[in-house]
Coordinates of C-alpha atoms in Angstrom, one line a residue:
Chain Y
X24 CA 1.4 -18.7 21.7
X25 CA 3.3 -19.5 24.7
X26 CA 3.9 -16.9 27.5
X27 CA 7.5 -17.0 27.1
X28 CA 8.0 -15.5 23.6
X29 CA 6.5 -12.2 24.8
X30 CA 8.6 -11.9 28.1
X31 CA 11.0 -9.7 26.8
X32 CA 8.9 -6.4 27.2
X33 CA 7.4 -8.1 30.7
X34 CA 11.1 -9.0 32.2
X35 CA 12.6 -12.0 32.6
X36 CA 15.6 -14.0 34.0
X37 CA 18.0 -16.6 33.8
X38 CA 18.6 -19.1 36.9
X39 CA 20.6 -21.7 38.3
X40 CA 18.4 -24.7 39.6
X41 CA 20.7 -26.6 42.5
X42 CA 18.9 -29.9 43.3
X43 CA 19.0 -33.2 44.4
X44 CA 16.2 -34.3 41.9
X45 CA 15.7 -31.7 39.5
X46 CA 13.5 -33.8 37.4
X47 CA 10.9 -33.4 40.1
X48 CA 11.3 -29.6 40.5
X49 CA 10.5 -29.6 36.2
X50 CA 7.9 -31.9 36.6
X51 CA 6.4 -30.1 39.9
X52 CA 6.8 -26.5 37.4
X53 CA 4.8 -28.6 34.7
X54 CA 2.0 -29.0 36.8
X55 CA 1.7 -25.6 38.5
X56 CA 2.0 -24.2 34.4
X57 CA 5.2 -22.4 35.3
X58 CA 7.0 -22.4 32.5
X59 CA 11.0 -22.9 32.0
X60 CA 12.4 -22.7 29.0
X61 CA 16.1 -23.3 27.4
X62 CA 16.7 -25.7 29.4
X63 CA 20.4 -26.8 30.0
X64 CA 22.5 -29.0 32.1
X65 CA 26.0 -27.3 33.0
X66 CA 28.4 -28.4 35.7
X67 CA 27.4 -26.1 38.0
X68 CA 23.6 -27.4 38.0
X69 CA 20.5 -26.9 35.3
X70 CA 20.2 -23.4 34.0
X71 CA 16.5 -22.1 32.6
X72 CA 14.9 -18.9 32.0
X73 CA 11.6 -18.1 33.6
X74 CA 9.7 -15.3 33.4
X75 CA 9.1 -12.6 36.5
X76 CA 5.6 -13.7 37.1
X77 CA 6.2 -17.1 37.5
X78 CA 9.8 -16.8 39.2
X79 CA 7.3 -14.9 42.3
X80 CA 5.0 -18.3 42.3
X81 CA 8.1 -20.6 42.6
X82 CA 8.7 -20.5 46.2
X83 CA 6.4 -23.4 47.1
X84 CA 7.8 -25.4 44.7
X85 CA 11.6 -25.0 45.9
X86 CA 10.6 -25.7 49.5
X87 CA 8.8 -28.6 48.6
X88 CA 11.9 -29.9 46.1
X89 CA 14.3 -28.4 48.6
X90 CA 15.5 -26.7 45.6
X91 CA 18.7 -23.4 45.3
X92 CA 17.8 -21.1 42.8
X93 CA 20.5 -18.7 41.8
X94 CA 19.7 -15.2 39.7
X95 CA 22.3 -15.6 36.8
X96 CA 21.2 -12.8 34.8
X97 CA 17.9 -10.5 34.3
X98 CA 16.8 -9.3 30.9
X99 CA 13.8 -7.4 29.4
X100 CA 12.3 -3.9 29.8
X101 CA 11.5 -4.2 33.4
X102 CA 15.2 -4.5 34.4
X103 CA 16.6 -1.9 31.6
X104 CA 13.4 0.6 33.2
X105 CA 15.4 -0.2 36.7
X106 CA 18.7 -0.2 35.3
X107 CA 18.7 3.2 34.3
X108 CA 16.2 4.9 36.8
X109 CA 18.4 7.6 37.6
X110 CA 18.6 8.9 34.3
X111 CA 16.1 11.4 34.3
X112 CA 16.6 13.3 31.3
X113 CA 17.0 10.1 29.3
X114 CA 12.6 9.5 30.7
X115 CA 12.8 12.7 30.1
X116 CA 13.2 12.5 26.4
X117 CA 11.2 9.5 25.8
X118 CA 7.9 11.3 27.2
X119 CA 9.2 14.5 25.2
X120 CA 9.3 11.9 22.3
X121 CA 6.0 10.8 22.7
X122 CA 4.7 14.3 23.2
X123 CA 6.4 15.7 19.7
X124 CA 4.5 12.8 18.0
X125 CA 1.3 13.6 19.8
X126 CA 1.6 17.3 18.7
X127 CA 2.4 16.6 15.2
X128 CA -0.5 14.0 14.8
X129 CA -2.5 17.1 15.4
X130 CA -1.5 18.7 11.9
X131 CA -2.1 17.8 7.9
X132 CA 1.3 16.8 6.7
X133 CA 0.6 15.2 3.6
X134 CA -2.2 15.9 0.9
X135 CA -2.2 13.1 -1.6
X136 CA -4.0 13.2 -4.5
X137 CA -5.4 10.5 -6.6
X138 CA -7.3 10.2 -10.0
X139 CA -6.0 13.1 -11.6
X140 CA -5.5 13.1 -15.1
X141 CA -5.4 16.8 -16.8
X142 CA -4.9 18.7 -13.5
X143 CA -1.5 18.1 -12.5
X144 CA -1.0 17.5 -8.9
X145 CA 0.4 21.1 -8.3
X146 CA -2.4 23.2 -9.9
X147 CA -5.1 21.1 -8.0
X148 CA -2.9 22.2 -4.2
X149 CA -2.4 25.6 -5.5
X150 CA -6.0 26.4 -5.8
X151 CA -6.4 24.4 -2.6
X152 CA -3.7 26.6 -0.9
X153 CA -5.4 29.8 -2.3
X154 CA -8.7 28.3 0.0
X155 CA -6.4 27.8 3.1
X156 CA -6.0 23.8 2.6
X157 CA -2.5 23.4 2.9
X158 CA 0.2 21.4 4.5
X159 CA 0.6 22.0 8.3
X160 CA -3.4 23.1 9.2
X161 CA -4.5 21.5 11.6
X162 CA -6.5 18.2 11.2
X163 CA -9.8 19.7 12.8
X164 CA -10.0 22.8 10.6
X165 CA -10.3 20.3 7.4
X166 CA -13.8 20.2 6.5
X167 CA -14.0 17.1 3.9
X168 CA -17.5 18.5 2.7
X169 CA -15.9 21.8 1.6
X170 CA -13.2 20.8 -0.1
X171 CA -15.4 18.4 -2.4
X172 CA -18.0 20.9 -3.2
X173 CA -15.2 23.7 -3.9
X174 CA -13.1 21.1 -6.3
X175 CA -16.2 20.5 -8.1
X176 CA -17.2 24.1 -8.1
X177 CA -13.7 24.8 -9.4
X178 CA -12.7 22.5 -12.0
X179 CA -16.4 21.7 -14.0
X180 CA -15.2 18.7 -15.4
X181 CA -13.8 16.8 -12.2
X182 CA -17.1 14.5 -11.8
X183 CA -16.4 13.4 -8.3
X184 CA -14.4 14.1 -5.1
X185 CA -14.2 12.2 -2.1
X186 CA -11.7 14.2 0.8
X187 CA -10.8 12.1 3.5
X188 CA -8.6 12.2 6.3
X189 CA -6.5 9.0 7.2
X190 CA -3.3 9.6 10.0
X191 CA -1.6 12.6 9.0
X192 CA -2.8 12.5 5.1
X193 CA -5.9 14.0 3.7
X194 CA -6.4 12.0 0.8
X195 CA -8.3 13.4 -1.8
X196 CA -9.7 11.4 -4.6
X197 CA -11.0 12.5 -7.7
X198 CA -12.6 11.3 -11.1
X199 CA -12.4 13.0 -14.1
X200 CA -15.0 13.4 -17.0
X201 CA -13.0 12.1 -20.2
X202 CA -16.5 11.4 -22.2
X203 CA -17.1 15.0 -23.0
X204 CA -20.0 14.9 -20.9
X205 CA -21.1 18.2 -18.7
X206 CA -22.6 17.8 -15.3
X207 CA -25.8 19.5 -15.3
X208 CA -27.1 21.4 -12.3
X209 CA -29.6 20.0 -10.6
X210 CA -33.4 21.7 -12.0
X211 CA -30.9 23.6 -14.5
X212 CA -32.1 23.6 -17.6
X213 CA -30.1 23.3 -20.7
X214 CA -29.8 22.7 -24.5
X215 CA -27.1 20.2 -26.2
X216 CA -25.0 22.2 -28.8
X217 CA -22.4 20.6 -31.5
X218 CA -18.8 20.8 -30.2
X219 CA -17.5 21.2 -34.1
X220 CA -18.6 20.9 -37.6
X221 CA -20.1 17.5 -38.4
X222 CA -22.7 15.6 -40.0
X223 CA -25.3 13.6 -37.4
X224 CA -24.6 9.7 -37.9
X225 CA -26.8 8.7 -34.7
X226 CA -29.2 10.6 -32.7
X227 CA -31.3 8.9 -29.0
X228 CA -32.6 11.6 -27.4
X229 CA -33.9 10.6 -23.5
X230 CA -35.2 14.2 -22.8
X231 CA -35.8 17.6 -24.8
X232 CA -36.7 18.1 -28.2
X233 CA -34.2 17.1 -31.2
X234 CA -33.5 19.9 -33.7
X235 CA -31.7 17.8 -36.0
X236 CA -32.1 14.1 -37.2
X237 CA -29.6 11.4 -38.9
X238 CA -27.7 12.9 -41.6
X239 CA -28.1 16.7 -40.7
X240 CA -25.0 18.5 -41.4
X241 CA -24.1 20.9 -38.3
X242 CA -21.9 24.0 -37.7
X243 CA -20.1 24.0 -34.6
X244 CA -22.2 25.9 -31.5
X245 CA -25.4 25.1 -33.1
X246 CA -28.4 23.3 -30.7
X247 CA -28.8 20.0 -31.2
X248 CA -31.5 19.4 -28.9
X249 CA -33.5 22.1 -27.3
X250 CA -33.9 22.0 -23.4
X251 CA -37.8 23.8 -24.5
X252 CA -40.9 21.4 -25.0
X253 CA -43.4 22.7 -26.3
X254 CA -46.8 21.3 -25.2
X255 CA -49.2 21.5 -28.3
X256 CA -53.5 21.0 -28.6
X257 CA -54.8 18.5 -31.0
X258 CA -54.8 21.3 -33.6
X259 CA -51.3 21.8 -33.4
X260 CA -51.5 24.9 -31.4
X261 CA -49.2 25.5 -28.8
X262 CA -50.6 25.2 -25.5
X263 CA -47.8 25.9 -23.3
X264 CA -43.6 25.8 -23.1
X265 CA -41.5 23.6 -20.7
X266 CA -38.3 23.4 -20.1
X267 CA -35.9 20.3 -19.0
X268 CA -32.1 19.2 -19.0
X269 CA -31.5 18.2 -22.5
X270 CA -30.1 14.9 -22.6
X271 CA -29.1 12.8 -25.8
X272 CA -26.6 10.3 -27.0
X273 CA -25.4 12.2 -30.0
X274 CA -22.5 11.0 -32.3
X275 CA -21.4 12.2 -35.6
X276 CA -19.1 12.3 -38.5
X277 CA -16.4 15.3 -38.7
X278 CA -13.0 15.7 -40.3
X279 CA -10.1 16.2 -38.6
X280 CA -6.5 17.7 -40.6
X281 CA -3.5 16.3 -39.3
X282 CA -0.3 17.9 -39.6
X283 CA 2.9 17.0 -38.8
X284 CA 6.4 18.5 -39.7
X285 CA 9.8 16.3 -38.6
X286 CA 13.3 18.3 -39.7
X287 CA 15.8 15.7 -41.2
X288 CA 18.8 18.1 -39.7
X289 CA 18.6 18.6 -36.2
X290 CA 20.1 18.4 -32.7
X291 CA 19.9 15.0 -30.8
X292 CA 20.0 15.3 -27.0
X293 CA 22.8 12.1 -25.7
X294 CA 23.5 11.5 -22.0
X295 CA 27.1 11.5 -21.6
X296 CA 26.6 8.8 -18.7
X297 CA 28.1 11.6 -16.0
X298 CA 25.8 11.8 -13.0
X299 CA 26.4 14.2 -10.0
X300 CA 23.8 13.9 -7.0
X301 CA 23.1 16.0 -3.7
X302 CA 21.0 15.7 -0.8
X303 CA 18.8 17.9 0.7
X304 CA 16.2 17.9 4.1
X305 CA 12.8 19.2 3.9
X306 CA 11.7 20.2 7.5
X307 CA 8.4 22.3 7.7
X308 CA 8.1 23.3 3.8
X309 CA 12.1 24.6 4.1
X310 CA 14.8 22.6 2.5
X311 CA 18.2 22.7 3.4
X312 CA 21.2 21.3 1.2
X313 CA 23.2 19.1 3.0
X314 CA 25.3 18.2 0.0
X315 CA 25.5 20.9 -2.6
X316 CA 25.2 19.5 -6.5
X317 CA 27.9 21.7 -8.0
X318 CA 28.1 20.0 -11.9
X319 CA 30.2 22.0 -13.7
X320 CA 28.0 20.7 -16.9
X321 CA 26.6 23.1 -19.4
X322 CA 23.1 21.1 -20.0
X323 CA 21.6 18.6 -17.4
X324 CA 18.3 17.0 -16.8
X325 CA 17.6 17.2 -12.6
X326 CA 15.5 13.9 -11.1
X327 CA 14.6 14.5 -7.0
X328 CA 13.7 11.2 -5.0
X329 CA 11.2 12.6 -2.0
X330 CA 11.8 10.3 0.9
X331 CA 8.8 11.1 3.6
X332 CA 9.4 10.5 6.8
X333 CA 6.6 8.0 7.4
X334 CA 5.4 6.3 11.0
X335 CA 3.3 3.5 10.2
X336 CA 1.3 3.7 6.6
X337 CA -0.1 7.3 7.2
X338 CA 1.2 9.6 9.8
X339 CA 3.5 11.8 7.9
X340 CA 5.9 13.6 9.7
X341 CA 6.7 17.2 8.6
X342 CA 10.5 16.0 7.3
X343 CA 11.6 14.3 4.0
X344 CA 14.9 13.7 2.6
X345 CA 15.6 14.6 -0.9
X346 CA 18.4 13.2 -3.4
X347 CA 19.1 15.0 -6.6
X348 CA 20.3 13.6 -9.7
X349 CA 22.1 15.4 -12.2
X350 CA 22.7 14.0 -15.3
X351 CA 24.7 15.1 -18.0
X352 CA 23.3 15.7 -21.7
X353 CA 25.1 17.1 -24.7
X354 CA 23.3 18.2 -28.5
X355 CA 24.7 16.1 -31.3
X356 CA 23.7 16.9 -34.9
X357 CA 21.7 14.1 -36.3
X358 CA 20.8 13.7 -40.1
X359 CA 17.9 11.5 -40.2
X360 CA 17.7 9.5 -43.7
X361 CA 14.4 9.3 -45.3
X362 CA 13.6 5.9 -44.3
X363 CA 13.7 6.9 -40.6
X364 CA 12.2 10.2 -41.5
X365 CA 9.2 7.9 -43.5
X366 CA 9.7 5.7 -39.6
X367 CA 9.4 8.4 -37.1
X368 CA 6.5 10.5 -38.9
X369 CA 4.2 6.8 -39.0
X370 CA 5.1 6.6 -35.3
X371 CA 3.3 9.8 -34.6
X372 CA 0.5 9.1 -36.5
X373 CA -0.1 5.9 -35.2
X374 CA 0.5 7.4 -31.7
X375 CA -2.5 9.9 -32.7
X376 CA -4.7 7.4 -33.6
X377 CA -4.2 5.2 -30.8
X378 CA -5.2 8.8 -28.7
X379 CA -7.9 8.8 -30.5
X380 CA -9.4 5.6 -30.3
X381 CA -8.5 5.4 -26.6
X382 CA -10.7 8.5 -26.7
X383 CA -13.8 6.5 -28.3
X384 CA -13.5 7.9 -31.7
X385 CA -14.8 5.6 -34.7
X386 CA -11.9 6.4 -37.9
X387 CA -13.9 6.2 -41.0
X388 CA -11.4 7.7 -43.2
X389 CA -7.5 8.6 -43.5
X390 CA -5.9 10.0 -46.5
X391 CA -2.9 11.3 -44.2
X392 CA 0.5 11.4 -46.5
X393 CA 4.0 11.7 -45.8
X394 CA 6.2 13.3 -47.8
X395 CA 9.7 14.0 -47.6
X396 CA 12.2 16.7 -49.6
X397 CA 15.6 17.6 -48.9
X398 CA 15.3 19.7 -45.2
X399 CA 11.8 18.4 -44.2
X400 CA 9.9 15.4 -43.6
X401 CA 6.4 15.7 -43.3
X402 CA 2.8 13.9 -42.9
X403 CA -0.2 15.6 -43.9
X404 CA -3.9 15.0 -44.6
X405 CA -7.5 14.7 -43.5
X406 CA -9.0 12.0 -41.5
X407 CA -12.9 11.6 -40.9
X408 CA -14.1 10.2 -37.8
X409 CA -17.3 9.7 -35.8
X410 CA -16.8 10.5 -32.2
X411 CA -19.4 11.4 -29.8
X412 CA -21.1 15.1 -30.1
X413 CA -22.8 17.3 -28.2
X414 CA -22.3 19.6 -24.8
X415 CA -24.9 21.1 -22.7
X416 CA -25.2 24.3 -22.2
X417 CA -27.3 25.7 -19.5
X418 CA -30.1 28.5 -21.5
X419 CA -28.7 31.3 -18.5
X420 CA -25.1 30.6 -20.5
X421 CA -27.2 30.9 -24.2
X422 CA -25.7 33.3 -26.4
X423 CA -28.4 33.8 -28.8
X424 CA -26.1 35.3 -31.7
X425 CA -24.4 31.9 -31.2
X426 CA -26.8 29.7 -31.7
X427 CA -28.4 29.2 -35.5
X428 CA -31.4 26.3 -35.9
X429 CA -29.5 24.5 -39.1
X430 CA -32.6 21.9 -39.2
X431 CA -32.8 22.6 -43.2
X432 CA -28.9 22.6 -43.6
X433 CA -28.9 18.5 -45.1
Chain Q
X15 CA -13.0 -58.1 29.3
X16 CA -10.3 -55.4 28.8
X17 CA -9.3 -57.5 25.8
X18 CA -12.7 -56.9 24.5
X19 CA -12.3 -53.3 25.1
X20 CA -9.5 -52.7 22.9
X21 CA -10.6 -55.2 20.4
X22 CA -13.5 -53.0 20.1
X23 CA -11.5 -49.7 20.5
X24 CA -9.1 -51.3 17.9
X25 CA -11.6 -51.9 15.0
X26 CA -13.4 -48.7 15.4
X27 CA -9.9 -46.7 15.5
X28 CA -9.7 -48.8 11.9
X29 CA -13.5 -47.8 11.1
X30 CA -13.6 -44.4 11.4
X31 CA -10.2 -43.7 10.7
X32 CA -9.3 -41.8 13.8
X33 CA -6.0 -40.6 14.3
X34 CA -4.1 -43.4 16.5
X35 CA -2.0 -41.0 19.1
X36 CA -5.9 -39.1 20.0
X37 CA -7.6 -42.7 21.0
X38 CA -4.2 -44.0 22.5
X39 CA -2.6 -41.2 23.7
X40 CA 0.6 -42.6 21.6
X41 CA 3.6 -40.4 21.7
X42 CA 4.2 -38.8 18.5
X43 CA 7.9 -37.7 18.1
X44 CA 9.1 -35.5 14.9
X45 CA 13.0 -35.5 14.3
X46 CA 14.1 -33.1 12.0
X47 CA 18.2 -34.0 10.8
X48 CA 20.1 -35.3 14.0
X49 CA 19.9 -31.6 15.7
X50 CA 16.1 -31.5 16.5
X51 CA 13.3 -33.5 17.8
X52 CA 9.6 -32.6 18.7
X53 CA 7.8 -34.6 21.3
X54 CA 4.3 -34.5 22.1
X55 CA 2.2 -36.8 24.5
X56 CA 4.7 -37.2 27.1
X57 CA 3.7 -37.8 30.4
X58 CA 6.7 -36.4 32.5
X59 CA 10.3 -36.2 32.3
X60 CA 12.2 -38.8 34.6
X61 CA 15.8 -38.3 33.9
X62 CA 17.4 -35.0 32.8
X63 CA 21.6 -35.1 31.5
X64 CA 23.7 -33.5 29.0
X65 CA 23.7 -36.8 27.5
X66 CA 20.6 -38.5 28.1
X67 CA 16.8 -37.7 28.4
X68 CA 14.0 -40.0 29.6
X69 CA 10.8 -39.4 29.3
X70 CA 7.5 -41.2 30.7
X71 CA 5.1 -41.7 28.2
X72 CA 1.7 -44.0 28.3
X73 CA 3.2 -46.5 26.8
X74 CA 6.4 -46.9 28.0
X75 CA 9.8 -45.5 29.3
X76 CA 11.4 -43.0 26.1
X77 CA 15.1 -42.8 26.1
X78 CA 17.1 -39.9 24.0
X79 CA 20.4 -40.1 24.3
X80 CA 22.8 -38.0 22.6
X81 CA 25.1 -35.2 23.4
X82 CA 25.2 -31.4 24.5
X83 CA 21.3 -32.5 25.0
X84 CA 19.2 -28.8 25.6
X85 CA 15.3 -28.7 26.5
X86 CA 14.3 -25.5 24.4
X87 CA 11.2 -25.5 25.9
X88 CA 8.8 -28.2 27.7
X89 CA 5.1 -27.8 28.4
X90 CA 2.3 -30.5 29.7
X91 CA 2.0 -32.4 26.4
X92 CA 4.9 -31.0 24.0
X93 CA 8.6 -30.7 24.3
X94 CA 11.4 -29.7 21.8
X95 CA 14.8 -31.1 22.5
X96 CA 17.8 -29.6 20.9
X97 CA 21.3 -31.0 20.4
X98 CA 23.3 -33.6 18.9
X99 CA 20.8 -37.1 18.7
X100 CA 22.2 -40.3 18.5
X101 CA 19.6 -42.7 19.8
X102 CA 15.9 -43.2 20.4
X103 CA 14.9 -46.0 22.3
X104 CA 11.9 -47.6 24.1
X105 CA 12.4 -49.1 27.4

C-alpha cells in the first residue's frame, strides 16, 4: 500500500512545480522515493500532491533541478488541527467526547442472553436483577463465576451457563435440559422414579439396582431404580448397604388423552391495514416519547423496534431509539363450515404430534376422532406412546408415602 | 558471444516457462477502454505534456499520446496514466 493513500490523516498538499525540465525533477523524486501523485500539466506549470514528509525532503532536489514550487492548497488533519487552533471549546469537546466514551466503557449496558428456550428473556434478568446484575453496574463488579453458579442454582433444569463479558455486553449463554434428564449433585445420591403411569418397554441400568424389569406396569412416583445396593454373602445374606446416583436409560409405554374443542361461531380478529407509529428515546432505563402514538382505534396490536446505540460490535451505549407500531384489528364473526372445522382440528393434531416427536416420543397408537355437531367441532381420543421415563430424585427429597415398590404389579 | 547468451537465455525462458517481462525486464502495459493504462517496467519518464508521454523503457523509447493526459500516480517500476488515449507507439 502506497504512502499516499493514508496521507489524509498525516497532511498533505497540493503544489505547483515551475521548471525548466520537470521531467528531471519526477525522475530525481523517483529515485529519492518521494512520491507525487495526480500528476497534471496546466498552463501555469505541473501540479502534484505530495505528502508533508516528503515536501520537507524536497529541498535538495529543487536546488539541484533549479526548480519553483508553489503551495496551492493543504489538506488533511494536520492543517484542519491548525486551522482551527483557536477554537478551544471545539478541543474541548472532542477530549470531553472521548472522556464520556471512556466513562461509559466502564459500565454493563447490555445483558444478552442466548439459548433460552422456556425462560423467557425477562424472567431470566429479573431474577438476575433481584441478585444486583443489572444494566448500568459496573463492568468490575460482574463476577462471571457467580452468576453461572446462581443460574444453575436457580433454574434446575438450565444445564450449563457460560457469563462473559465482551465491550459493554455481558453475554450470558445458556443450555437447557429438554431430555427430561436431572443434574445430579455431585456424591448425591438418588433413586430414578416414573414421571407417569406406564408400562416398562426398555430398561439399561449403568448404576443402582432396578426395581422393575421389561413389561412392569408402573404408577406414576414409583422407584424405578433404587440409588441402595445392597452387598450380599454367598448365602444371600446381606452384608452391607451402599448407596450411588441412580442412573438408567428407561423408556416406556403410557397413554396420553387428547382433547381438543374448536367453536364453529366465533370472532375472527382482521387488520384493517391502518397503522399509526411513534418514537420514543431510551436514555439510562427512562424513555421519553418524542412522537406520541395517539390511534384513536378501539383494538390494536403494538410492535416496538429497539434501536441500540452500538460503537463498534459491542460497546453499547446507555441510549436506544424506539419506534412503535400500531396496527389496527377489528372482530368479525366467522362461521366455519365443517370441512374447515374437520381442517383446522387435523392441523392441531398434527401440530401436537410433530411436538411430540420433536420431543423424542415413539406414537405407537392413535384413536383420536373428530367430531363435529351444530355449535362445536371437536377431536378427541387416546394416543399411546413410548417416550423416555424416569427422573432422579435425590433420597434427602424421598417422600416415603410417595414411593410404593410395584415390582409384582405386571 | 552475447548472441550465445540470449540464445541460451531464449530457450530456457521457453523451457521453464518463465514469465518473459521477469528475464527481460519487458514493459508490460494494461489498457483498460481508451481512459486508462497501467505501465509497469519503465525505466524513467523523458517527456511529460497534456498531450504526450514518453517513457524510457529497456527496450526502447514508449510514446502515449493522447489528450488531457494525467499521471495518477508514478512509482520506480509502475505508473497509471489517466486521460483520453489515442496512440501507443514504440520509438
Amino acid at each position: 500500500m502506497r504512502a499516499w493513500r493514508f496521507t489524509s490523516m498525516r497532511g498533505y498538499l497540493l503544489i505547483l512545480i515551475k521548471s525548466g525540465s520537470p521531467e528531471r525533477f519526477f525522475n530525481i523524486c523517483n529515485v529519492h522515493q518521494i512520491e507525487l501523485w495526480n500528476l497534471s500539466n496546466t498552463p501555469e506549470g505541473y501540479e502534484c500532491n505530495i505528502s508533508i514528509r516528503d515536501f520537507r525532503r524536497l529541498k535538495p532536489v529543487i536546488r539541484k533541478t533549479r526548480t519553483r514550487i508553489c503551495i496551492r492548497k493543504r489538506y488533511g488533519f494536520p492543517f484542519f488541527l491548525h486551522k482551527y487552533r483557536f477554537r478551544k471549546a471545539f478541543f474541548i469537546g472532542i477530549a470531553a467526547a472521548f472522556v464520556c466514551v471512556y466513562l461509559l466503557s466502564l459500565f454493563i449496558w447490555d445483558i444478552h442472553i442466548e439459548g433460552n428456550y422456556s425462560y423467557t428473556e425477562q424472567v431470566l434478568l429479573d431474577y438476575l436483577s433481584s441478585e444486583q446484575i443489572v444494566h448500568g453496574m459496573r463492568r468490575d463488579q460482574v463476577d462471571c463465576d457467580r452468576i453461572e453458579k446462581l443460574l444453575r442454582s436457580k433454574y434446575s433444569d438450565i444445564i450449563w451457563v457460560s457469563a462473559s463479558i465482551s465491550g459493554t455486553r455481558l453475554i450470558i449463554q445458556l443450555e437447557e435440559n429438554f431430555n427430561n434428564w436431572q443434574e445430579r449433585e455431585e456424591n448425591g445420591y438418588c433413586d430414578i422414579v416414573a414421571d407417569r403411569d406406564c408400562r416398562i418397554t426398555s430398561i439399561v441400568t449403568r448404576s443402582g439396582t432396578p426395581l422393575v424389569k421389561q413389561g412392569d406396569v408402573v404408577a406414576k412416583g414409583d422407584i424405578l431404580v433404587s440409588g441402595s445396593v445392597e452387598i450380599k454373602d454367598e448365602a444371600g445374606g446381606v452384608l452391607r448397604t451402599e448407596y450411588t446416583a441412580a442412573d438408567a436409560d428407561i423408556s416406556g409405554e403410557s397413554i396420553l388423552y387428547y382433547e381438543d374443542q374448536l367453536p364453529l361461531e366465533g370472532q375472527k380478529k382482521i387488520y384493517t391495514g391502518e397503522e399509526a407509529y411513534a418514537w420514543s428515546v431510551s436514555i439510562l432505563g427512562n424513555r421519553f416519547f418524542l412522537k406520541a402514538g395517539i390511534t384513536g382505534f378501539e383494538h390494536f396490536d403494538i410492535l416496538t423496534e429497539n434501536h441500540p446505540l452500538v460503537i463498534g460490535t459491542n460497546f453499547y451505549l446507555p441510549f436506544s431509539i424506539e419506534k412503535w407500531y400500531y396496527k389496527e384489528y377489528c372482530y368479525e364473526q366467522e362461521i366455519l363450515t365443517e370441512e374447515e372445522a374437520e381442517k383446522a382440528l387435523k392441523k392441531n393434531i398434527n401440530e401436537f404430534f410433530e411436538n411430540l416427536l420433536q420431543k423424542g416420543v415413539q406414537i405407537v397408537g392413535n384413536n383420536v376422532k373428530i367430531s363435529i355437531d351444530k355449535k362445536m367441532g371437536s377431536a378427541s381420543g387416546r394416543i399411546v406412546v413410548i417416550c423416555p421415563q424416569g427422573r432422579a430424585v435425590p433420597f434427602g427429597e424421598r417422600n416415603d408415602t410417595d414411593y410404593e415398590y410395584n415390582g409384582n404389579d405386571t | 558471444m552475447e548472441k550465445l547468451s540470449s540464445m541460451v537465455s531464449k530457450c530456457m525462458v521457453e523451457a521453464l516457462k518463465m514469465p518473459k517481462d521477469l528475464v527481460y525486464g519487458d514493459v508490460l502495459i494494461q489498457i483498460s477502454g481508451r481512459h486508462e493504462a497501467y505501465i509497469e517496467n519503465y525505466k524513467s519518464i523523458i517527456e511529460y505534456t497534456d498531450g504526450k508521454i514518453r517513457l524510457q523503457t529497456k527496450s526502447g523509447k514508449l510514446l502515449i499520446t493522447g489528450k488531457r493526459l494525467h499521471i495518477e500516480y508514478y512509482t520506480g517500476d509502475e505508473m497509471k496514466i489517466t486521460g483520453y488515449l489515442t496512440d501507443f507507439k514504440y520509438e
